[in-house]
Coordinates of C-alpha atoms and ligand atoms in Angstrom, one line a residue:
X1 CA -14.0 1.1 -28.0
X2 CA -10.7 2.7 -26.7
X3 CA -9.1 0.9 -24.2
X4 CA -9.7 2.5 -20.2
X5 CA -6.1 3.3 -18.8
X6 CA -6.1 4.4 -15.4
X7 CA -3.0 6.5 -14.0
X8 CA -2.7 6.8 -10.1
X9 CA -1.6 10.4 -8.7
X10 CA -1.3 10.4 -5.0
X11 CA 1.3 12.7 -3.7
X12 CA 4.0 15.3 -4.7
X13 CA 6.5 12.8 -6.2
X14 CA 4.0 10.8 -8.2
X15 CA 3.0 14.0 -10.4
X16 CA 6.3 14.3 -12.4
X17 CA 6.3 10.9 -13.1
X18 CA 2.6 10.3 -14.6
X19 CA 2.5 13.6 -16.3
X20 CA 4.8 12.7 -19.3
X21 CA 2.6 9.3 -19.6
X22 CA -0.4 11.5 -19.7
X23 CA 0.7 13.6 -22.1
X24 CA 2.0 10.7 -24.3
X25 CA -1.3 8.7 -24.1
X26 CA -4.2 11.6 -23.9
X27 CA -4.1 12.0 -28.0
X28 CA -4.2 8.3 -28.7
X29 CA -7.6 7.1 -30.4
X30 CA -7.1 3.6 -29.3
X31 CA -7.0 4.5 -25.5
X32 CA -8.8 6.8 -22.9
X33 CA -6.7 7.9 -20.0
X34 CA -8.0 8.9 -16.8
X35 CA -6.0 10.5 -13.8
X36 CA -7.2 9.1 -10.6
X37 CA -5.9 11.6 -7.7
X38 CA -6.2 9.7 -4.2
X39 CA -6.0 13.2 -2.3
X40 CA -2.8 11.6 -0.3
X41 CA -1.4 15.3 -0.6
X42 CA -3.8 18.0 -0.8
X43 CA -2.5 21.4 0.0
X44 CA -2.3 23.4 -3.1
X45 CA 1.5 23.9 -3.1
X46 CA 1.7 19.8 -2.7
X47 CA -0.6 19.0 -5.3
X48 CA -2.8 21.5 -7.5
X49 CA 0.2 24.0 -8.6
X50 CA 2.5 20.9 -9.3
X51 CA -0.6 19.8 -11.8
X52 CA -0.7 23.1 -13.2
X53 CA 2.9 23.5 -14.0
X54 CA 3.0 20.1 -15.5
X55 CA 0.0 20.9 -17.5
X56 CA -2.2 18.1 -16.3
X57 CA -5.9 18.5 -16.3
X58 CA -7.7 18.4 -13.4
X59 CA -8.0 14.7 -12.0
X60 CA -10.9 12.6 -13.8
X61 CA -11.5 11.0 -10.3
X62 CA -10.8 12.5 -6.9
X63 CA -10.9 10.2 -3.9
X64 CA -10.1 12.8 -1.3
X65 CA -8.6 10.4 1.1
X66 CA -6.3 13.2 3.1
X67 CA -3.7 12.1 5.7
X68 CA -3.9 9.6 8.4
X69 CA -1.6 6.6 9.6
X70 CA -0.6 4.2 7.1
X71 CA -3.1 2.0 7.7
X72 CA -5.8 4.4 7.5
X73 CA -4.3 5.8 4.3
X74 CA -4.2 2.5 2.6
X75 CA -7.6 1.4 3.8
X76 CA -9.2 4.5 2.6
X77 CA -7.6 4.5 -0.7
X78 CA -8.4 0.9 -1.5
X79 CA -12.3 1.4 -0.5
X80 CA -12.3 4.4 -2.8
X81 CA -10.5 3.0 -5.6
X82 CA -12.1 -0.3 -5.6
X83 CA -15.8 1.5 -5.6
X84 CA -14.2 3.5 -8.8
X85 CA -13.3 0.3 -10.7
X86 CA -16.2 -1.8 -9.6
X87 CA -19.1 0.9 -9.9
X88 CA -17.7 3.4 -12.0
X89 CA -15.1 2.7 -14.7
X90 CA -13.1 -0.5 -14.7
X91 CA -9.7 0.3 -16.5
X92 CA -8.1 -2.5 -18.8
X93 CA -4.8 -1.2 -17.4
X94 CA -3.9 0.3 -14.4
X95 CA -0.4 2.3 -14.0
X96 CA 1.1 2.9 -10.6
X97 CA 4.3 4.9 -10.1
X98 CA 6.9 5.2 -7.4
X99 CA 6.2 4.0 -3.9
X100 CA 4.0 5.8 -1.7
X101 CA 1.0 4.2 0.2
X102 CA -1.5 4.9 -2.6
X103 CA 0.8 3.0 -5.0
X104 CA 0.7 -0.2 -3.1
X105 CA -3.3 0.3 -2.1
X106 CA -4.3 0.7 -5.8
X107 CA -1.9 -2.0 -7.2
X108 CA -3.7 -4.7 -4.5
X109 CA -7.3 -3.3 -5.6
X110 CA -6.6 -3.9 -9.1
X111 CA -4.7 -7.3 -8.7
X112 CA -7.8 -8.7 -6.8
X113 CA -10.0 -7.7 -9.2
X114 CA -7.9 -9.3 -12.0
X115 CA -7.1 -5.9 -13.4
X116 CA -3.8 -5.9 -15.1
X117 CA -1.3 -3.5 -13.2
X118 CA 1.9 -2.3 -14.3
X119 CA 4.5 -0.5 -11.9
X120 CA 6.8 2.5 -13.3
X121 CA 9.9 2.9 -11.3
X122 CA 9.8 -1.1 -10.4
X123 CA 12.7 -2.9 -8.7
X124 CA 14.0 0.0 -6.7
X125 CA 15.4 -1.3 -3.2
X126 CA 17.0 0.3 -0.3
X127 CA 17.2 -3.0 1.5
X128 CA 15.6 -0.9 4.6
X129 CA 12.1 -2.2 5.8
X130 CA 12.2 0.4 8.3
X131 CA 11.1 2.8 5.5
X132 CA 7.4 2.5 4.8
X133 CA 8.6 3.1 0.9
X134 CA 10.3 -0.2 1.0
X135 CA 7.2 -2.0 2.0
X136 CA 5.1 -0.5 -0.7
X137 CA 7.9 -1.1 -3.3
X138 CA 8.2 -4.8 -2.2
X139 CA 4.1 -5.2 -1.9
X140 CA 3.6 -3.6 -5.2
X141 CA 6.4 -5.5 -7.1
X142 CA 5.1 -8.9 -5.7
X143 CA 1.6 -8.3 -7.4
X144 CA 2.0 -6.4 -10.6
X145 CA 1.8 -7.8 -14.3
X146 CA 4.4 -5.5 -15.5
X147 CA 7.3 -4.1 -14.1
X148 CA 8.9 -1.1 -15.8
X149 CA 12.4 -0.2 -14.3
X150 CA 14.8 2.9 -14.4
X151 CA 18.1 1.3 -14.0
X152 CA 20.1 -2.2 -14.1
X153 CA 20.1 -2.2 -10.5
X154 CA 16.5 -2.5 -10.5
X155 CA 16.4 -5.2 -13.0
X156 CA 18.8 -7.3 -10.9
X157 CA 16.7 -6.8 -7.9
X158 CA 13.7 -8.1 -9.6
X159 CA 15.5 -10.9 -10.9
X160 CA 17.0 -11.8 -7.6
X161 CA 13.7 -12.0 -6.1
X162 CA 12.5 -14.4 -8.6
X163 CA 10.4 -12.2 -11.0
X164 CA 10.2 -13.9 -14.4
X165 CA 12.3 -11.9 -17.0
X166 CA 9.1 -11.6 -19.1
X167 CA 7.8 -9.3 -16.7
X168 CA 10.6 -6.9 -16.4
X169 CA 11.2 -4.1 -18.9
X170 CA 13.7 -1.4 -18.6
X171 CA 11.9 1.7 -19.7
X172 CA 14.5 4.5 -18.1
X173 CA 13.4 7.3 -15.8
X174 CA 10.3 9.1 -16.4
X175 CA 11.3 12.1 -14.4
X176 CA 13.7 13.2 -17.1
X177 CA 10.8 13.6 -19.3
X178 CA 9.2 15.9 -17.1
X179 CA 12.2 17.9 -16.8
X180 CA 12.8 17.9 -20.6
X181 CA 9.0 18.7 -21.4
X182 CA 9.3 21.9 -19.0
X183 CA 12.9 23.0 -19.8
X184 CA 12.3 26.1 -21.5
X185 CA 9.7 26.9 -18.5
X186 CA 12.3 26.1 -15.9
X187 CA 14.9 28.4 -17.7
X188 CA 12.4 31.4 -17.9
X189 CA 11.6 30.9 -14.4
X190 CA 14.5 32.5 -13.0
X191 CA 13.7 31.4 -9.5
X192 CA 16.8 32.2 -8.0
X193 CA 16.5 36.1 -8.6
X194 CA 13.1 35.8 -6.9
X195 CA 15.0 35.0 -3.6
X196 CA 17.9 37.3 -4.4
X197 CA 20.4 34.4 -5.4
X198 CA 23.0 34.2 -7.5
X199 CA 23.6 31.1 -10.0
X200 CA 25.8 29.0 -8.2
X201 CA 26.5 30.8 -4.8
X202 CA 23.6 28.8 -2.8
X203 CA 22.5 25.3 -1.8
X204 CA 18.8 23.7 -1.8
X205 CA 17.8 21.9 0.8
X206 CA 14.7 19.7 1.4
X207 CA 14.2 17.1 4.2
X208 CA 11.1 15.1 5.1
X209 CA 11.9 11.5 6.0
X210 CA 10.4 10.5 8.9
X211 CA 14.0 8.9 10.0
X212 CA 15.2 12.3 9.9
X213 CA 12.6 14.6 11.1
X214 CA 10.4 12.7 13.6
X215 CA 13.4 11.8 15.5
X216 CA 13.8 15.1 17.7
X217 CA 17.5 14.3 18.7
X218 CA 18.3 13.7 14.6
X219 CA 16.1 16.7 13.7
X220 CA 18.0 18.9 16.2
X221 CA 21.4 18.1 14.8
X222 CA 20.1 18.4 11.2
X223 CA 19.1 22.4 12.4
X224 CA 22.5 23.0 13.6
X225 CA 24.3 21.5 10.7
X226 CA 22.3 23.7 8.3
X227 CA 22.5 26.7 10.4
X228 CA 26.5 26.2 10.8
X229 CA 27.2 25.7 7.0
X230 CA 24.8 28.7 5.9
X231 CA 28.0 30.6 7.2
X232 CA 29.8 29.3 4.3
X233 CA 27.3 29.1 1.5
X234 CA 23.6 30.5 1.4
X235 CA 20.8 27.7 1.8
X236 CA 17.4 27.9 0.6
X237 CA 14.9 25.3 2.2
X238 CA 11.8 24.3 0.9
X239 CA 10.2 23.1 4.1
X240 CA 7.8 20.0 3.9
X241 CA 4.7 20.3 6.2
X242 CA 5.8 17.0 8.1
X243 CA 9.0 18.8 8.6
X244 CA 7.5 22.1 9.7
X245 CA 5.0 20.5 11.9
X246 CA 7.9 18.8 13.9
X247 CA 10.2 21.7 14.1
X248 CA 7.3 23.7 15.6
X249 CA 6.7 20.8 18.1
X250 CA 10.2 20.6 19.1
X251 CA 10.3 24.5 19.6
X252 CA 13.1 24.7 17.0
X253 CA 11.0 26.9 14.2
X254 CA 11.3 30.3 15.8
X255 CA 15.2 30.1 16.3
X256 CA 15.5 28.4 12.8
X257 CA 13.9 31.4 11.2
X258 CA 16.5 34.1 12.5
X259 CA 19.5 33.2 10.4
X260 CA 20.4 35.6 7.6
X261 CA 22.0 32.8 5.3
X262 CA 19.3 30.3 5.8
X263 CA 16.2 31.1 3.8
X264 CA 12.9 29.0 4.9
X265 CA 10.2 29.2 2.4
X266 CA 7.1 26.8 1.6
X267 CA 7.2 24.0 -0.6
X268 CA 7.1 25.1 -4.3
X269 CA 5.7 24.2 -7.5
X270 CA 7.7 22.0 -10.1
X271 CA 8.9 24.6 -12.4
X272 CA 10.5 27.0 -9.6
X273 CA 11.6 24.3 -7.9
X274 CA 14.0 22.7 -10.7
X275 CA 14.7 26.3 -11.4
X276 CA 16.4 26.6 -8.1
X277 CA 18.1 23.2 -8.4
X278 CA 19.5 23.5 -11.8
X279 CA 21.3 27.1 -10.7
X280 CA 22.4 25.6 -7.4
X281 CA 25.8 25.1 -6.3
X282 CA 24.8 21.7 -4.1
X283 CA 21.7 20.3 -2.9
X284 CA 21.5 18.5 0.4
X285 CA 18.3 16.2 0.7
X286 CA 16.7 13.1 1.9
X287 CA 14.3 13.0 -1.1
X288 CA 14.2 10.2 -3.6
X289 CA 13.6 11.9 -6.6
X290 CA 16.2 14.7 -6.0
X291 CA 18.9 12.4 -5.9
X292 CA 17.9 11.3 -9.4
X293 CA 17.3 15.0 -10.8
X294 CA 21.0 16.3 -9.6
X295 CA 22.7 13.4 -11.1
X296 CA 21.0 14.2 -14.4
X297 CA 22.0 17.9 -14.1
X298 CA 25.7 17.3 -12.8
X299 CA 25.1 18.9 -9.4
X300 CA 26.5 17.6 -6.2
X301 CA 23.9 15.9 -4.1
X302 CA 24.5 15.6 -0.3
X303 CA 21.8 12.7 0.9
X304 CA 21.3 12.5 4.5
X305 CA 20.2 8.9 4.8
X306 CA 22.2 5.6 5.6
X307 CA 21.0 4.0 2.3
X308 CA 19.2 4.6 -1.0
X309 CA 16.8 2.9 -3.3
X310 CA 18.8 4.9 -6.2
X311 CA 22.4 3.3 -6.0
X312 CA 22.9 4.4 -9.8
X313 CA 23.1 8.1 -8.4
X314 CA 26.0 6.9 -6.3
X315 CA 27.9 4.7 -8.7
X316 CA 27.3 6.7 -11.9
X317 CA 25.9 10.2 -10.6
X318 CA 26.8 12.9 -8.3
X319 CA 25.1 11.6 -5.2
X320 CA 26.8 10.6 -1.8
X321 CA 25.2 9.6 1.2
X322 CA 26.1 11.0 4.5
X323 CA 25.6 11.2 8.0
X324 CA 24.4 14.6 9.6
X325 CA 28.0 14.8 11.4
X326 CA 29.6 14.7 7.8
X327 CA 27.6 17.5 6.6
X328 CA 30.0 20.3 6.9
X329 CA 33.3 18.5 5.6
X330 CA 31.2 17.6 2.6
X331 CA 29.9 21.2 2.1
X332 CA 33.7 22.2 2.3
X333 CA 34.7 19.5 -0.5
X334 CA 31.9 21.0 -3.0
X335 CA 33.2 24.5 -2.2
X336 CA 36.8 23.6 -3.1
X337 CA 35.2 21.8 -6.3
X338 CA 36.3 18.5 -4.8
X339 CA 33.5 16.5 -6.1
X340 CA 32.3 14.0 -8.8
X341 CA 31.3 14.6 -12.1
X342 CA 28.8 11.8 -13.0
X343 CA 27.2 10.5 -16.2
X344 CA 23.6 10.3 -17.0
X345 CA 22.6 6.7 -16.9
X346 CA 21.2 4.9 -19.7
X347 CA 17.7 5.8 -20.9
X348 CA 17.6 8.8 -18.8
X349 CA 17.0 10.7 -21.6
X350 CA 13.4 12.2 -22.0
X351 CA 12.0 9.4 -24.1
X352 CA 10.8 7.1 -21.3
X353 CA 7.0 7.9 -21.9
X354 CA 7.5 7.3 -25.9
X355 CA 8.9 3.6 -24.9
X356 CA 6.1 3.1 -22.6
X357 CA 3.1 4.0 -25.1
X358 CA 4.7 1.6 -27.7
X359 CA 4.6 -1.1 -24.7
X360 CA 1.2 -0.6 -23.8
X361 CA 0.0 -0.3 -27.4
X362 CA 1.5 -3.8 -27.8
X363 CA -0.3 -5.2 -24.6
X364 CA -3.8 -3.7 -25.3
X365 CA -4.1 -4.2 -29.0
Ligands
LIG1 C1 4.9 10.9 1.3 C2 5.3 9.6 1.2 C3 6.7 9.7 0.7 C4 7.1 10.8 -0.3 C5 6.4 12.1 0.6 C6 6.5 13.5 -0.5 C7 4.2 7.4 1.9 C8 4.5 6.4 2.8 N1 5.3 8.6 2.0 O1 5.4 11.1 2.6 O2 7.3 8.3 0.2 O3 8.4 11.1 -0.1 O4 5.1 11.9 0.6 O5 6.2 14.5 0.3 O6 3.4 7.3 1.1 N2 0.6 17.1 4.7 C9 0.0 18.6 4.8 N3 -0.3 18.5 3.3 C10 -0.2 18.0 2.3 C11 0.4 16.8 2.6 C12 0.7 16.2 4.0 O7 0.0 19.4 5.5 O8 -0.9 18.3 1.2 C13 0.9 16.8 6.1 C14 -0.1 15.5 6.5 O9 -1.0 15.9 7.2 C15 1.3 14.9 7.7 C16 2.3 15.0 7.0 O10 2.2 16.6 5.9 O11 0.9 15.4 8.9 C17 3.1 14.1 6.0 O12 2.1 13.5 4.9 P1 2.1 12.0 4.5 O13 1.4 12.0 3.2 O14 1.6 11.0 5.6 O15 3.7 11.9 4.2 P2 4.5 12.6 3.8 O16 5.8 12.4 4.9 O17 4.5 13.6 2.7

């Protein structure tokens, strides 16, 4: 009998982490891999379109939990996933990725049912417990059997917290596998042309962290900063549903749309988004994953956060943490070509899924 493996997909940033692993396992006769979509993200442009881009099949199980408060989301995911494990299909191994609410929820279900759990992207720490993701990272790593990390800082964080060495394996950054897998499609997409943008003459913007967009004072500051900087370089902003909702509620949305050099678009799928990023002069973001993708592509990344769980993008890559007040001077630096050229961290090489397949084979056989 092949071993059952469950992969949890919940929110947009998870999909590019499970896709390479799904593809690396799907054709193996010693395992049967199933995708469980918790439904934390549900709009087509936050979910189905990205599944299609990443050549993922329809999820084998869909839990359909939708939005809600943190407790509601975690509770609903736990109840629904426990039902799958107990009544439908008990996996021999559960793999959770990243740091969203569903990651911690499913890891808890499995740990309590004595199902082995692996955390892919283990060990990242921002040190900031005001971030819901930091709580999810701590909880998940505390109860997982296998901790698969992307970088040496993550290994160190886990050692410092007392995790035994035998649990920690540095596998590399799986998101780079997705980028390499779809590299030809990303080049063929030529997304900039669709928005009449020319290579290296525009910036890409994404903002969705509660610490930036849920606070009306900070949100206004960011809006003003983007408007001001769009006078220097065209900016294309893929507006996350949380951000759009807050812009509308705070009556900022109508005016924000009226600036010629500020192009506001709906969230877009993986291939067009990476096509936009690859040809951008700079990126302004508060995302986690984009800090890594820009380091991989040697593109200046201005991260509007006080801290990052991905410090290697600052120490080895092209990322800089900035305050909203410092946006303009940092955009000027990029435009003057006064920016760091980074290096690609070790094992960010497009072969992370192959390494993990080998590890899982040894664990299960
Ligand atoms: C979640 C993750 C965050 C990740 C982000 C990527 C947690 C704690 N947060 O935050 O780590 O960086 O996803 O996007 O797990 N909404 C829609 N359509 C959707 C999804 C959400 O309209 O498909 C709306 C929700 O109803 C809610 C808002 O967007 O109003 C926020 O969604 P939610 O999933 O709660 O958190 P994110 O901010 O997306």
